[in-house]
Structures are given as structure tokens and as C-alpha cells.
Amino acid sequence: MIRTQSLGGFVASPEPVYFYTWVRDSSFAAMALQAAGYYGPAMKYWLWMCSAQNPSGTWYTRYDFWSGEPDTSFGIPEYDSVGLFQIGVWQFYEYTHNKSFLLAVLPCINKSLSWELRSIEDNDGLIPKDLSIWESNYAYNFWTQAIDDLGLYASAQIYRALGLNNTEILRAADELNATIQRYFYTGKFYSQAITSTVVYTSNGSQVTYVPNGIPDSSAILPIAMGLMNPRSTEALSTVETITHVLTVNGGLARFPPGDDYHYDSSLYDSTAPDPPWLITTLFLAMYYEDLGNYTGVHNILAWCVEHSQHGLLPEAIDPRLGYPLQTTSPLTWSAAMYVITAVNYIPSQKPVVIILILTMIIIILLAMVMSIVYGRKGSKRA
């Protein structure tokens, strides 16, 4: 078994494999860097994303680390990358007020907007179904719908900052948000995904959507990022349900009844299914920041430190024994979420020296990697 490191973690394969850049992981890494004040590497990444954009306005899951060419054999495009690009660009502008940067990436924003607005119109107010390595099911996933909705609102802000009319963007964002609220909420939590079904009546038939009834800890991040009021009944009930059902060994597993990603033949480095993920556990910490629960934030950051490997953060830990799972360690996305959470943390009176030191180490490593990778010249356009 050969484990080859990529920017998004380790790739496990029985044969030598290429190095890959994973768009989702790297997008969060860029957000972490700009939140920490490392604007140069972050800007290089957003400009690289612009150069790698598909003509449709979307992106592939991963790209060759050296050439920048998309891996067209790996699944289908992950549509949440559209929203992450829009969110990241707007956040960069909020930090820097660099209007020249906004103008430089505006054509790429417009491509993504055209795809989103057309998709929402053609899919009953939804972004199309997608299947990614993160969600693992071909469906209308809450994660993708919510991230792209946040991306639309971010794009509306970009238009406003440039003095452009954002009415149509806001209309589409509100329509998508209304569809999410209508179909994904089960009465207790936002479901992982919805599926279409046909309802027959005396007047004929119509297509409607039904939640799959699965709680997924990834649902916490869109809430923490502003999809809705974090103190709303829906938000509080969703987080309460997820923490009740998915807390394992101090962290949050992905979803029941058995996330076997690290417990199957492809990885098999966990002693049981349902490993707690550092990524989703840090989503909870971000949500606690919204509520002002900084004791909860500190406890999660400390939990991550306790399960790091000499300052490197894994994707997940063993659900029974608590050790970092090796096949995806270190993971860029885990490091990024730690930095994003840490820079917004208001320290209590408890000692936080170790947390601060780890934060600085992670930031410096992310900055070095992003600057080297996305500062390269000659990346080919997808």
C-alpha cells in the first residue's frame, strides 16, 4: 500500500499515484490564510481557481498537483465548490478592500452565477444533484444547497461593492433558501439530503421532495456561516439532534447508522465505524462562537490539540481508541478549520498557550504550501 500525500491529505493506492489538489480542502485553506492575514497566498489560490474554472462555471473535484489539469475521471463536479469560491472571494474583499481583485475575478463570478441562476430555475428552486467524495450519495444534498445559497448571498455583496445591480442574485438566493427551508427541515433537524417523489392526486400528479431523515454533522457549518439565525428554533434543534446522535469519543461522527469510510477495504485504519471527524467537530466550535459559548470553543480546540500528531491534524480519530487515523493525516481541511476557529476565538482565563502555538504552526505551514503551489506559473486552464 502506497500512501502519497496531496494537498488535501493522503491518497491510498496499491500503485503509485499522482499528487492532487482537492478544491474543497484548498478553498477552506485559503479562507483560513486570509482570516489570519496571509493575503498573498490566499489571493493566488482564488486566481488559480478562476483559471481552472470549467466553461460552465463549475469545478472538478481535484486537479493534478503539477500541471493544474482536472482529474476528469474522478466522479462528477462537486457543485459546492461554486459557493466556496464566491464566499472566499467576498471574504477576501472584506479583509482587504481590494476592488481590483474583485474586478479581476468578476468574469468567473459571473460564470458561476449564470450556472446557479439557470440551475435553480430548471430544478424547482434547487441546485442540481451532485455526488462528491464528501457527501457520498447522488442526491440534493443539504451541504451543497446551503453552501451555494451562501455563495449567492456573497455574490450579491460583491455586486453591491462594485455598484452593480444584485436584484436577480438576491431573488435566486431567496428562492433557494426558501426551498431549503421547505423541504430539508424534518421538524427536528435539517436532513442530510432530499429525494424526489411523485404524488398522485385527483387532479393529476406532481413532483415533490422528501427528506431522507439522516442527521449529518456537516449541516452545522452552513448554520454557523449565516444560513439562518444561529439561535432560531431550527438551528438550535438541528445542532442539539446532531450532538446527541453523533457525539463519539469527544467529537462528532459524520452520520448514522455507520460511517464506514475508514472502516472498509479502501482504508481500514479504524477499529470501528463512525470515527469522530476533526472537521465537523470544528464546525460545532464555529457554531459555539456564534452563540458566545467560548468555553465550548476552547474545549474543542483543546480536544484537537490532544489528538494531533506533533502539531499535525488528522481527518478523524479512532472511535474506540482515540488515536489519529493514519491514512488521511495530516489533512489540509482539518488544519484550515482549526485556524478559522482559532482566529475568531476569544480566550477565557484558561491557559491557551499550546492552542496559540499550534495555530501559528498551522498558519505558517498552510501559507508556505499555498504560496508555493498556487504561485507557480504556467498552470493550464481547464
mmCIF file of C-alpha atoms in Angstrom:
data_model
loop_
_atom_site.group_PDB
_atom_site.id
_atom_site.type_symbol
_atom_site.label_atom_id
_atom_site.label_comp_id
_atom_site.label_asym_id
_atom_site.label_seq_id
_atom_site.Cartn_x
_atom_site.Cartn_y
_atom_site.Cartn_z
ATOM 1 C CA MET A 1 0.000 0.000 0.000
ATOM 2 C CA ILE A 2 1.488 3.309 -1.071
ATOM 3 C CA ARG A 3 0.332 6.458 0.683
ATOM 4 C CA THR A 4 1.024 9.551 -1.393
ATOM 5 C CA GLN A 5 0.449 12.942 0.175
ATOM 6 C CA SER A 6 -1.641 15.504 -1.675
ATOM 7 C CA LEU A 7 -2.688 18.999 -0.684
ATOM 8 C CA GLY A 8 -5.910 17.552 0.695
ATOM 9 C CA GLY A 9 -4.389 14.728 2.707
ATOM 10 C CA PHE A 10 -3.114 11.250 1.800
ATOM 11 C CA VAL A 11 -4.214 9.228 -1.188
ATOM 12 C CA ALA A 12 -4.144 5.483 -0.560
ATOM 13 C CA SER A 13 -3.440 3.220 -3.530
ATOM 14 C CA PRO A 14 -1.864 -0.180 -4.250
ATOM 15 C CA GLU A 15 0.063 1.506 -7.095
ATOM 16 C CA PRO A 16 1.938 4.812 -7.419
ATOM 17 C CA VAL A 17 -0.491 7.703 -7.810
ATOM 18 C CA TYR A 18 -0.323 11.320 -8.854
ATOM 19 C CA PHE A 19 -0.349 14.255 -6.484
ATOM 20 C CA TYR A 20 -3.692 16.061 -6.443
ATOM 21 C CA THR A 21 -5.051 19.383 -5.308
ATOM 22 C CA TRP A 22 -8.520 18.956 -3.788
ATOM 23 C CA VAL A 23 -10.633 22.034 -4.451
ATOM 24 C CA ARG A 24 -12.812 21.895 -1.337
ATOM 25 C CA ASP A 25 -9.913 21.399 1.080
ATOM 26 C CA SER A 26 -7.824 24.061 -0.606
ATOM 27 C CA SER A 27 -10.682 26.569 -0.635
ATOM 28 C CA PHE A 28 -11.005 26.305 3.130
ATOM 29 C CA ALA A 29 -7.213 26.585 3.422
ATOM 30 C CA ALA A 30 -7.342 29.875 1.515
ATOM 31 C CA MET A 31 -10.139 31.118 3.773
ATOM 32 C CA ALA A 32 -8.028 30.232 6.799
ATOM 33 C CA LEU A 33 -4.984 32.064 5.452
ATOM 34 C CA GLN A 34 -6.844 35.257 4.661
ATOM 35 C CA ALA A 35 -8.568 35.149 8.052
ATOM 36 C CA ALA A 36 -5.087 35.002 9.593
ATOM 37 C CA GLY A 37 -3.806 37.907 7.484
ATOM 38 C CA TYR A 38 -1.866 35.934 4.856
ATOM 39 C CA TYR A 39 -3.475 37.658 1.905
ATOM 40 C CA GLY A 40 -0.847 36.915 -0.751
ATOM 41 C CA PRO A 41 -1.126 33.098 -0.763
ATOM 42 C CA ALA A 42 -4.912 33.324 -0.442
ATOM 43 C CA MET A 43 -5.206 35.639 -3.447
ATOM 44 C CA LYS A 44 -3.001 33.333 -5.536
ATOM 45 C CA TYR A 45 -5.377 30.494 -4.796
ATOM 46 C CA TRP A 46 -8.556 32.364 -5.785
ATOM 47 C CA LEU A 47 -6.866 33.484 -9.006
ATOM 48 C CA TRP A 48 -5.844 29.884 -9.650
ATOM 49 C CA MET A 49 -9.444 28.761 -9.136
ATOM 50 C CA CYS A 50 -10.507 31.362 -11.652
ATOM 51 C CA SER A 51 -8.024 29.973 -14.192
ATOM 52 C CA ALA A 52 -9.159 26.387 -13.535
ATOM 53 C CA GLN A 53 -12.904 27.079 -13.821
ATOM 54 C CA ASN A 54 -14.924 24.991 -16.254
ATOM 55 C CA PRO A 55 -16.678 26.904 -19.058
ATOM 56 C CA SER A 56 -19.963 26.059 -17.309
ATOM 57 C CA GLY A 57 -18.892 27.972 -14.186
ATOM 58 C CA THR A 58 -18.261 24.864 -12.054
ATOM 59 C CA TRP A 59 -15.121 22.961 -10.961
ATOM 60 C CA TYR A 60 -13.941 19.376 -10.827
ATOM 61 C CA THR A 61 -13.232 17.656 -7.508
ATOM 62 C CA ARG A 62 -9.459 17.627 -7.867
ATOM 63 C CA TYR A 63 -6.649 18.764 -10.153
ATOM 64 C CA ASP A 64 -3.181 17.491 -10.967
ATOM 65 C CA PHE A 65 -0.799 18.995 -8.425
ATOM 66 C CA TRP A 66 1.841 19.870 -11.024
ATOM 67 C CA SER A 67 0.018 20.685 -14.266
ATOM 68 C CA GLY A 68 -3.270 22.023 -12.910
ATOM 69 C CA GLU A 69 -5.206 19.729 -15.253
ATOM 70 C CA PRO A 70 -8.553 18.456 -13.879
ATOM 71 C CA ASP A 71 -8.970 14.802 -12.999
ATOM 72 C CA THR A 72 -11.989 14.195 -15.229
ATOM 73 C CA SER A 73 -12.080 10.519 -14.280
ATOM 74 C CA PHE A 74 -12.811 11.222 -10.628
ATOM 75 C CA GLY A 75 -16.575 11.424 -10.126
ATOM 76 C CA ILE A 76 -18.598 14.369 -11.339
ATOM 77 C CA PRO A 77 -18.084 18.052 -10.496
ATOM 78 C CA GLU A 78 -18.722 18.997 -6.867
ATOM 79 C CA TYR A 79 -21.138 21.852 -7.006
ATOM 80 C CA ASP A 80 -20.347 23.186 -3.549
ATOM 81 C CA SER A 81 -17.069 24.489 -5.000
ATOM 82 C CA VAL A 82 -19.110 27.176 -6.730
ATOM 83 C CA GLY A 83 -20.373 28.571 -3.436
ATOM 84 C CA LEU A 84 -16.995 28.198 -1.733
ATOM 85 C CA PHE A 85 -15.347 30.276 -4.459
ATOM 86 C CA GLN A 86 -17.952 33.013 -4.101
ATOM 87 C CA ILE A 87 -17.744 33.017 -0.301
ATOM 88 C CA GLY A 88 -13.952 33.018 -0.323
ATOM 89 C CA VAL A 89 -13.702 35.897 -2.789
ATOM 90 C CA TRP A 90 -16.124 38.015 -0.784
ATOM 91 C CA GLN A 91 -14.322 37.276 2.471
ATOM 92 C CA PHE A 92 -11.027 38.266 0.837
ATOM 93 C CA TYR A 93 -12.533 41.598 -0.149
ATOM 94 C CA GLU A 94 -13.921 42.131 3.345
ATOM 95 C CA TYR A 95 -10.400 41.748 4.747
ATOM 96 C CA THR A 96 -8.507 43.709 2.091
ATOM 97 C CA HIS A 97 -10.993 46.078 0.356
ATOM 98 C CA ASN A 98 -9.069 45.241 -2.815
ATOM 99 C CA LYS A 99 -11.512 46.266 -5.528
ATOM 100 C CA SER A 100 -9.020 45.496 -8.304
ATOM 101 C CA PHE A 101 -9.077 41.855 -7.171
ATOM 102 C CA LEU A 102 -12.880 41.786 -7.320
ATOM 103 C CA LEU A 103 -12.819 43.151 -10.855
ATOM 104 C CA ALA A 104 -10.205 40.568 -11.858
ATOM 105 C CA VAL A 105 -12.349 37.624 -10.718
ATOM 106 C CA LEU A 106 -15.722 39.125 -11.676
ATOM 107 C CA PRO A 107 -15.890 37.225 -15.008
ATOM 108 C CA CYS A 108 -15.507 33.963 -13.063
ATOM 109 C CA ILE A 109 -18.141 35.042 -10.539
ATOM 110 C CA ASN A 110 -20.464 35.813 -13.436
ATOM 111 C CA LYS A 111 -19.937 32.354 -14.967
ATOM 112 C CA SER A 112 -20.832 30.717 -11.671
ATOM 113 C CA LEU A 113 -23.840 32.975 -11.221
ATOM 114 C CA SER A 114 -25.140 32.123 -14.683
ATOM 115 C CA TRP A 115 -24.884 28.429 -13.871
ATOM 116 C CA GLU A 116 -26.579 28.835 -10.468
ATOM 117 C CA LEU A 117 -29.448 31.009 -11.669
ATOM 118 C CA ARG A 118 -30.139 28.714 -14.607
ATOM 119 C CA SER A 119 -29.922 25.622 -12.399
ATOM 120 C CA ILE A 120 -32.315 26.985 -9.793
ATOM 121 C CA GLU A 121 -34.810 27.850 -12.495
ATOM 122 C CA ASP A 122 -34.570 24.383 -14.059
ATOM 123 C CA ASN A 123 -34.582 22.338 -10.814
ATOM 124 C CA ASP A 124 -37.616 23.523 -8.850
ATOM 125 C CA GLY A 125 -35.592 26.084 -6.921
ATOM 126 C CA LEU A 126 -32.647 23.755 -6.222
ATOM 127 C CA ILE A 127 -29.025 23.353 -7.245
ATOM 128 C CA PRO A 128 -28.728 20.086 -9.254
ATOM 129 C CA LYS A 129 -27.979 16.776 -7.603
ATOM 130 C CA ASP A 130 -24.303 16.078 -7.062
ATOM 131 C CA LEU A 131 -22.085 13.255 -5.904
ATOM 132 C CA SER A 132 -18.809 14.086 -4.206
ATOM 133 C CA ILE A 133 -16.278 12.337 -2.028
ATOM 134 C CA TRP A 134 -17.597 14.406 0.896
ATOM 135 C CA GLU A 135 -21.296 13.578 0.571
ATOM 136 C CA SER A 136 -21.007 10.085 -0.945
ATOM 137 C CA ASN A 137 -24.529 9.991 -2.321
ATOM 138 C CA TYR A 138 -26.091 11.268 -5.526
ATOM 139 C CA ALA A 139 -28.870 13.497 -4.251
ATOM 140 C CA TYR A 140 -29.957 17.025 -3.474
ATOM 141 C CA ASN A 141 -27.600 17.349 -0.527
ATOM 142 C CA PHE A 142 -28.155 19.933 2.204
ATOM 143 C CA TRP A 143 -24.437 20.748 2.246
ATOM 144 C CA THR A 144 -24.266 21.684 -1.444
ATOM 145 C CA GLN A 145 -27.585 23.525 -1.483
ATOM 146 C CA ALA A 146 -26.682 25.542 1.620
ATOM 147 C CA ILE A 147 -23.104 26.373 0.597
ATOM 148 C CA ASP A 148 -24.237 27.568 -2.829
ATOM 149 C CA ASP A 149 -27.006 29.610 -1.222
ATOM 150 C CA LEU A 150 -24.402 31.308 0.969
ATOM 151 C CA GLY A 151 -22.347 31.799 -2.183
ATOM 152 C CA LEU A 152 -25.226 33.574 -3.880
ATOM 153 C CA TYR A 153 -25.603 35.955 -0.957
ATOM 154 C CA ALA A 154 -21.834 36.553 -1.047
ATOM 155 C CA SER A 155 -22.050 37.295 -4.777
ATOM 156 C CA ALA A 156 -24.827 39.789 -4.122
ATOM 157 C CA GLN A 157 -22.442 41.540 -1.726
ATOM 158 C CA ILE A 158 -19.730 41.539 -4.401
ATOM 159 C CA TYR A 159 -22.127 43.182 -6.864
ATOM 160 C CA ARG A 160 -23.134 45.751 -4.266
ATOM 161 C CA ALA A 161 -19.479 46.587 -3.562
ATOM 162 C CA LEU A 162 -18.915 47.133 -7.283
ATOM 163 C CA GLY A 163 -22.043 49.247 -7.698
ATOM 164 C CA LEU A 164 -23.809 46.607 -9.809
ATOM 165 C CA ASN A 165 -27.460 45.603 -9.676
ATOM 166 C CA ASN A 166 -27.789 42.499 -7.475
ATOM 167 C CA THR A 167 -31.594 42.182 -7.528
ATOM 168 C CA GLU A 168 -31.664 38.994 -9.603
ATOM 169 C CA ILE A 169 -28.957 37.374 -7.476
ATOM 170 C CA LEU A 170 -30.843 38.100 -4.267
ATOM 171 C CA ARG A 171 -34.056 36.779 -5.808
ATOM 172 C CA ALA A 172 -32.347 33.474 -6.682
ATOM 173 C CA ALA A 173 -30.692 33.264 -3.258
ATOM 174 C CA ASP A 174 -34.014 33.814 -1.504
ATOM 175 C CA GLU A 175 -35.711 31.226 -3.717
ATOM 176 C CA LEU A 176 -33.053 28.618 -2.968
ATOM 177 C CA ASN A 177 -33.197 29.439 0.738
ATOM 178 C CA ALA A 178 -36.972 29.061 0.765
ATOM 179 C CA THR A 179 -36.689 25.685 -0.962
ATOM 180 C CA ILE A 180 -34.126 24.527 1.598
ATOM 181 C CA GLN A 181 -36.373 25.584 4.475
ATOM 182 C CA ARG A 182 -39.397 23.954 2.886
ATOM 183 C CA TYR A 183 -38.000 20.515 2.114
ATOM 184 C CA PHE A 184 -34.917 19.778 4.228
ATOM 185 C CA TYR A 185 -36.190 20.513 7.726
ATOM 186 C CA THR A 186 -37.807 17.473 9.333
ATOM 187 C CA GLY A 187 -39.286 19.278 12.331
ATOM 188 C CA LYS A 188 -36.213 18.397 14.413
ATOM 189 C CA PHE A 189 -33.211 18.896 12.145
ATOM 190 C CA TYR A 190 -32.078 19.661 8.606
ATOM 191 C CA SER A 191 -31.851 16.346 6.817
ATOM 192 C CA GLN A 192 -28.700 15.259 5.017
ATOM 193 C CA ALA A 193 -30.479 15.116 1.654
ATOM 194 C CA ILE A 194 -33.840 15.099 -0.072
ATOM 195 C CA THR A 195 -35.128 12.837 -2.817
ATOM 196 C CA SER A 196 -37.838 13.459 -5.378
ATOM 197 C CA THR A 197 -41.097 11.568 -5.346
ATOM 198 C CA VAL A 198 -44.298 11.738 -7.379
ATOM 199 C CA VAL A 199 -47.569 12.492 -5.582
ATOM 200 C CA TYR A 200 -50.778 11.485 -7.348
ATOM 201 C CA THR A 201 -53.995 13.441 -6.749
ATOM 202 C CA SER A 202 -57.418 13.667 -8.336
ATOM 203 C CA ASN A 203 -56.061 16.494 -10.457
ATOM 204 C CA GLY A 204 -53.078 14.513 -11.732
ATOM 205 C CA SER A 205 -49.562 14.150 -10.371
ATOM 206 C CA GLN A 206 -46.766 16.400 -9.245
ATOM 207 C CA VAL A 207 -43.161 16.017 -8.140
ATOM 208 C CA THR A 208 -42.361 16.806 -4.527
ATOM 209 C CA TYR A 209 -39.335 16.265 -2.302
ATOM 210 C CA VAL A 210 -38.892 14.201 0.842
ATOM 211 C CA PRO A 211 -36.039 14.415 3.386
ATOM 212 C CA ASN A 212 -34.064 11.201 3.876
ATOM 213 C CA GLY A 213 -34.253 11.657 7.657
ATOM 214 C CA ILE A 214 -30.498 11.295 8.243
ATOM 215 C CA PRO A 215 -28.752 13.801 10.552
ATOM 216 C CA ASP A 216 -25.335 14.826 9.210
ATOM 217 C CA SER A 217 -22.841 16.819 11.266
ATOM 218 C CA SER A 218 -21.780 18.749 8.166
ATOM 219 C CA ALA A 219 -25.108 20.603 8.404
ATOM 220 C CA ILE A 220 -23.669 22.665 11.273
ATOM 221 C CA LEU A 221 -21.242 24.676 9.133
ATOM 222 C CA PRO A 222 -23.778 26.439 6.880
ATOM 223 C CA ILE A 223 -25.694 27.392 10.027
ATOM 224 C CA ALA A 224 -22.510 28.752 11.603
ATOM 225 C CA MET A 225 -21.743 30.671 8.403
ATOM 226 C CA GLY A 226 -25.048 32.510 8.458
ATOM 227 C CA LEU A 227 -27.574 30.464 6.512
ATOM 228 C CA MET A 228 -30.030 31.311 9.294
ATOM 229 C CA ASN A 229 -30.130 32.844 12.746
ATOM 230 C CA PRO A 230 -27.982 30.536 14.919
ATOM 231 C CA ARG A 231 -30.466 30.994 17.777
ATOM 232 C CA SER A 232 -33.502 30.085 15.696
ATOM 233 C CA THR A 233 -35.559 27.061 16.692
ATOM 234 C CA GLU A 234 -34.429 25.207 13.561
ATOM 235 C CA ALA A 235 -30.732 25.870 14.185
ATOM 236 C CA LEU A 236 -30.807 25.023 17.877
ATOM 237 C CA SER A 237 -32.826 21.858 17.309
ATOM 238 C CA THR A 238 -30.567 20.715 14.466
ATOM 239 C CA VAL A 239 -27.376 21.139 16.487
ATOM 240 C CA GLU A 240 -28.942 19.520 19.550
ATOM 241 C CA THR A 241 -30.022 16.499 17.492
ATOM 242 C CA ILE A 242 -26.638 16.137 15.824
ATOM 243 C CA THR A 243 -24.651 16.387 19.057
ATOM 244 C CA HIS A 244 -26.991 13.918 20.765
ATOM 245 C CA VAL A 245 -26.863 11.341 17.981
ATOM 246 C CA LEU A 246 -23.341 11.741 16.610
ATOM 247 C CA THR A 247 -21.029 12.523 19.549
ATOM 248 C CA VAL A 248 -18.357 9.813 19.685
ATOM 249 C CA ASN A 249 -15.238 9.881 21.860
ATOM 250 C CA GLY A 250 -15.480 13.632 22.353
ATOM 251 C CA GLY A 251 -16.026 14.586 18.702
ATOM 252 C CA LEU A 252 -18.717 14.401 16.022
ATOM 253 C CA ALA A 253 -19.102 11.483 13.630
ATOM 254 C CA ARG A 254 -20.478 12.247 10.197
ATOM 255 C CA PHE A 255 -23.834 10.457 10.049
ATOM 256 C CA PRO A 256 -25.616 7.320 11.305
ATOM 257 C CA PRO A 257 -26.080 4.383 11.067
ATOM 258 C CA GLY A 258 -22.404 3.668 10.405
ATOM 259 C CA ASP A 259 -19.935 5.847 8.561
ATOM 260 C CA ASP A 260 -17.525 3.162 7.359
ATOM 261 C CA TYR A 261 -15.251 5.406 5.266
ATOM 262 C CA HIS A 262 -12.239 4.498 7.448
ATOM 263 C CA TYR A 263 -13.593 1.023 8.186
ATOM 264 C CA ASP A 264 -13.763 -0.620 4.776
ATOM 265 C CA SER A 265 -11.367 -2.261 2.357
ATOM 266 C CA SER A 266 -10.113 1.015 0.863
ATOM 267 C CA LEU A 267 -8.646 2.429 4.079
ATOM 268 C CA TYR A 268 -9.402 0.167 7.044
ATOM 269 C CA ASP A 269 -7.354 2.058 9.602
ATOM 270 C CA SER A 270 -10.171 2.381 12.157
ATOM 271 C CA THR A 271 -11.186 -0.271 14.676
ATOM 272 C CA ALA A 272 -14.874 0.580 14.222
ATOM 273 C CA PRO A 273 -17.201 2.682 12.034
ATOM 274 C CA ASP A 274 -18.295 6.221 12.911
ATOM 275 C CA PRO A 275 -14.955 7.906 13.614
ATOM 276 C CA PRO A 276 -15.269 11.441 15.002
ATOM 277 C CA TRP A 277 -14.051 13.956 12.426
ATOM 278 C CA LEU A 278 -11.969 16.963 13.448
ATOM 279 C CA ILE A 279 -13.551 18.902 10.578
ATOM 280 C CA THR A 280 -17.156 18.547 11.702
ATOM 281 C CA THR A 281 -16.247 18.894 15.379
ATOM 282 C CA LEU A 282 -14.669 22.253 14.494
ATOM 283 C CA PHE A 283 -17.908 23.170 12.703
ATOM 284 C CA LEU A 284 -19.532 22.842 16.110
ATOM 285 C CA ALA A 285 -16.856 25.103 17.614
ATOM 286 C CA MET A 286 -17.651 27.748 14.989
ATOM 287 C CA TYR A 287 -21.317 27.487 15.894
ATOM 288 C CA TYR A 288 -20.433 27.914 19.569
ATOM 289 C CA GLU A 289 -18.613 31.112 18.622
ATOM 290 C CA ASP A 290 -21.859 32.425 17.129
ATOM 291 C CA LEU A 291 -23.572 31.744 20.442
ATOM 292 C CA GLY A 292 -20.736 33.220 22.521
ATOM 293 C CA ASN A 293 -20.029 29.832 24.100
ATOM 294 C CA TYR A 294 -16.258 30.259 24.249
ATOM 295 C CA THR A 295 -15.825 27.587 26.889
ATOM 296 C CA GLY A 296 -17.226 25.116 24.372
ATOM 297 C CA VAL A 297 -14.901 26.517 21.703
ATOM 298 C CA HIS A 298 -11.870 26.154 23.987
ATOM 299 C CA ASN A 299 -12.775 22.572 24.836
ATOM 300 C CA ILE A 300 -12.979 21.601 21.157
ATOM 301 C CA LEU A 301 -9.712 23.334 20.257
ATOM 302 C CA ALA A 302 -8.044 21.571 23.168
ATOM 303 C CA TRP A 303 -9.575 18.254 22.021
ATOM 304 C CA CYS A 304 -7.996 18.799 18.585
ATOM 305 C CA VAL A 305 -4.616 19.525 20.172
ATOM 306 C CA GLU A 306 -4.869 16.332 22.205
ATOM 307 C CA HIS A 307 -5.484 14.335 19.029
ATOM 308 C CA SER A 308 -2.837 15.981 16.853
ATOM 309 C CA GLN A 309 0.395 14.374 15.718
ATOM 310 C CA HIS A 310 3.251 16.703 16.632
ATOM 311 C CA GLY A 311 1.149 19.682 15.546
ATOM 312 C CA LEU A 312 -0.396 17.975 12.505
ATOM 313 C CA LEU A 313 -4.131 17.360 12.461
ATOM 314 C CA PRO A 314 -5.738 14.203 11.049
ATOM 315 C CA GLU A 315 -9.059 13.908 9.298
ATOM 316 C CA ALA A 316 -10.562 11.791 12.065
ATOM 317 C CA ILE A 317 -9.680 9.742 15.132
ATOM 318 C CA ASP A 318 -10.388 6.150 16.045
ATOM 319 C CA PRO A 319 -13.860 5.984 17.655
ATOM 320 C CA ARG A 320 -12.773 3.435 20.273
ATOM 321 C CA LEU A 321 -9.108 4.101 20.967
ATOM 322 C CA GLY A 322 -8.843 7.801 20.135
ATOM 323 C CA TYR A 323 -5.639 7.731 18.088
ATOM 324 C CA PRO A 324 -5.359 9.785 14.851
ATOM 325 C CA LEU A 325 -6.304 7.760 11.768
ATOM 326 C CA GLN A 326 -3.209 7.498 9.619
ATOM 327 C CA THR A 327 -4.438 7.264 6.037
ATOM 328 C CA THR A 328 -5.613 10.880 5.879
ATOM 329 C CA SER A 329 -3.172 12.566 8.207
ATOM 330 C CA PRO A 330 -2.255 15.353 8.042
ATOM 331 C CA LEU A 331 -5.328 16.854 6.390
ATOM 332 C CA THR A 332 -5.399 20.380 4.980
ATOM 333 C CA TRP A 333 -9.090 20.850 5.690
ATOM 334 C CA SER A 334 -8.707 19.956 9.374
ATOM 335 C CA ALA A 335 -5.868 22.454 9.695
ATOM 336 C CA ALA A 336 -7.914 25.121 7.913
ATOM 337 C CA MET A 337 -10.945 24.683 10.155
ATOM 338 C CA TYR A 338 -8.724 24.848 13.232
ATOM 339 C CA VAL A 339 -7.209 28.161 12.088
ATOM 340 C CA ILE A 340 -10.584 29.673 11.137
ATOM 341 C CA THR A 341 -11.974 28.742 14.539
ATOM 342 C CA ALA A 342 -8.888 29.816 16.477
ATOM 343 C CA VAL A 343 -8.593 33.298 14.940
ATOM 344 C CA ASN A 344 -12.187 34.047 15.980
ATOM 345 C CA TYR A 345 -11.742 32.618 19.469
ATOM 346 C CA ILE A 346 -11.961 34.977 22.446
ATOM 347 C CA PRO A 347 -9.705 33.378 25.079
ATOM 348 C CA SER A 348 -11.055 32.776 28.549
ATOM 349 C CA GLN A 349 -8.901 32.810 31.646
ATOM 350 C CA LYS A 350 -7.760 29.270 30.931
ATOM 351 C CA PRO A 351 -4.214 28.711 29.627
ATOM 352 C CA VAL A 352 -4.248 28.773 25.816
ATOM 353 C CA VAL A 353 -0.521 28.828 25.028
ATOM 354 C CA ILE A 354 -0.493 25.403 23.365
ATOM 355 C CA ILE A 355 -3.536 26.272 21.249
ATOM 356 C CA LEU A 356 -1.947 29.546 20.111
ATOM 357 C CA ILE A 357 1.368 27.878 19.281
ATOM 358 C CA LEU A 358 -0.347 25.155 17.241
ATOM 359 C CA THR A 359 -2.392 27.809 15.428
ATOM 360 C CA MET A 360 0.743 29.698 14.374
ATOM 361 C CA ILE A 361 2.470 26.500 13.220
ATOM 362 C CA ILE A 362 -0.534 25.523 11.097
ATOM 363 C CA ILE A 363 -0.891 29.016 9.596
ATOM 364 C CA ILE A 364 2.766 29.165 8.597
ATOM 365 C CA LEU A 365 2.653 25.687 7.026
ATOM 366 C CA LEU A 366 -0.540 26.490 5.104
ATOM 367 C CA ALA A 367 0.919 29.783 3.878
ATOM 368 C CA MET A 368 4.086 28.097 2.641
ATOM 369 C CA VAL A 369 2.226 25.328 0.808
ATOM 370 C CA MET A 370 -0.388 27.590 -0.786
ATOM 371 C CA SER A 371 2.200 30.155 -1.855
ATOM 372 C CA ILE A 372 4.383 27.512 -3.489
ATOM 373 C CA VAL A 373 1.558 25.610 -5.175
ATOM 374 C CA TYR A 374 -0.626 28.434 -6.453
ATOM 375 C CA GLY A 375 2.241 30.822 -7.085
ATOM 376 C CA ARG A 376 3.555 28.533 -9.810
ATOM 377 C CA LYS A 377 3.390 29.956 -13.289
ATOM 378 C CA GLY A 378 2.053 28.126 -16.243
ATOM 379 C CA SER A 379 -0.938 26.279 -14.749
ATOM 380 C CA LYS A 380 -3.103 25.261 -17.662
ATOM 381 C CA ARG A 381 -6.678 26.357 -17.961
ATOM 382 C CA ALA A 382 -9.216 23.593 -17.502
#
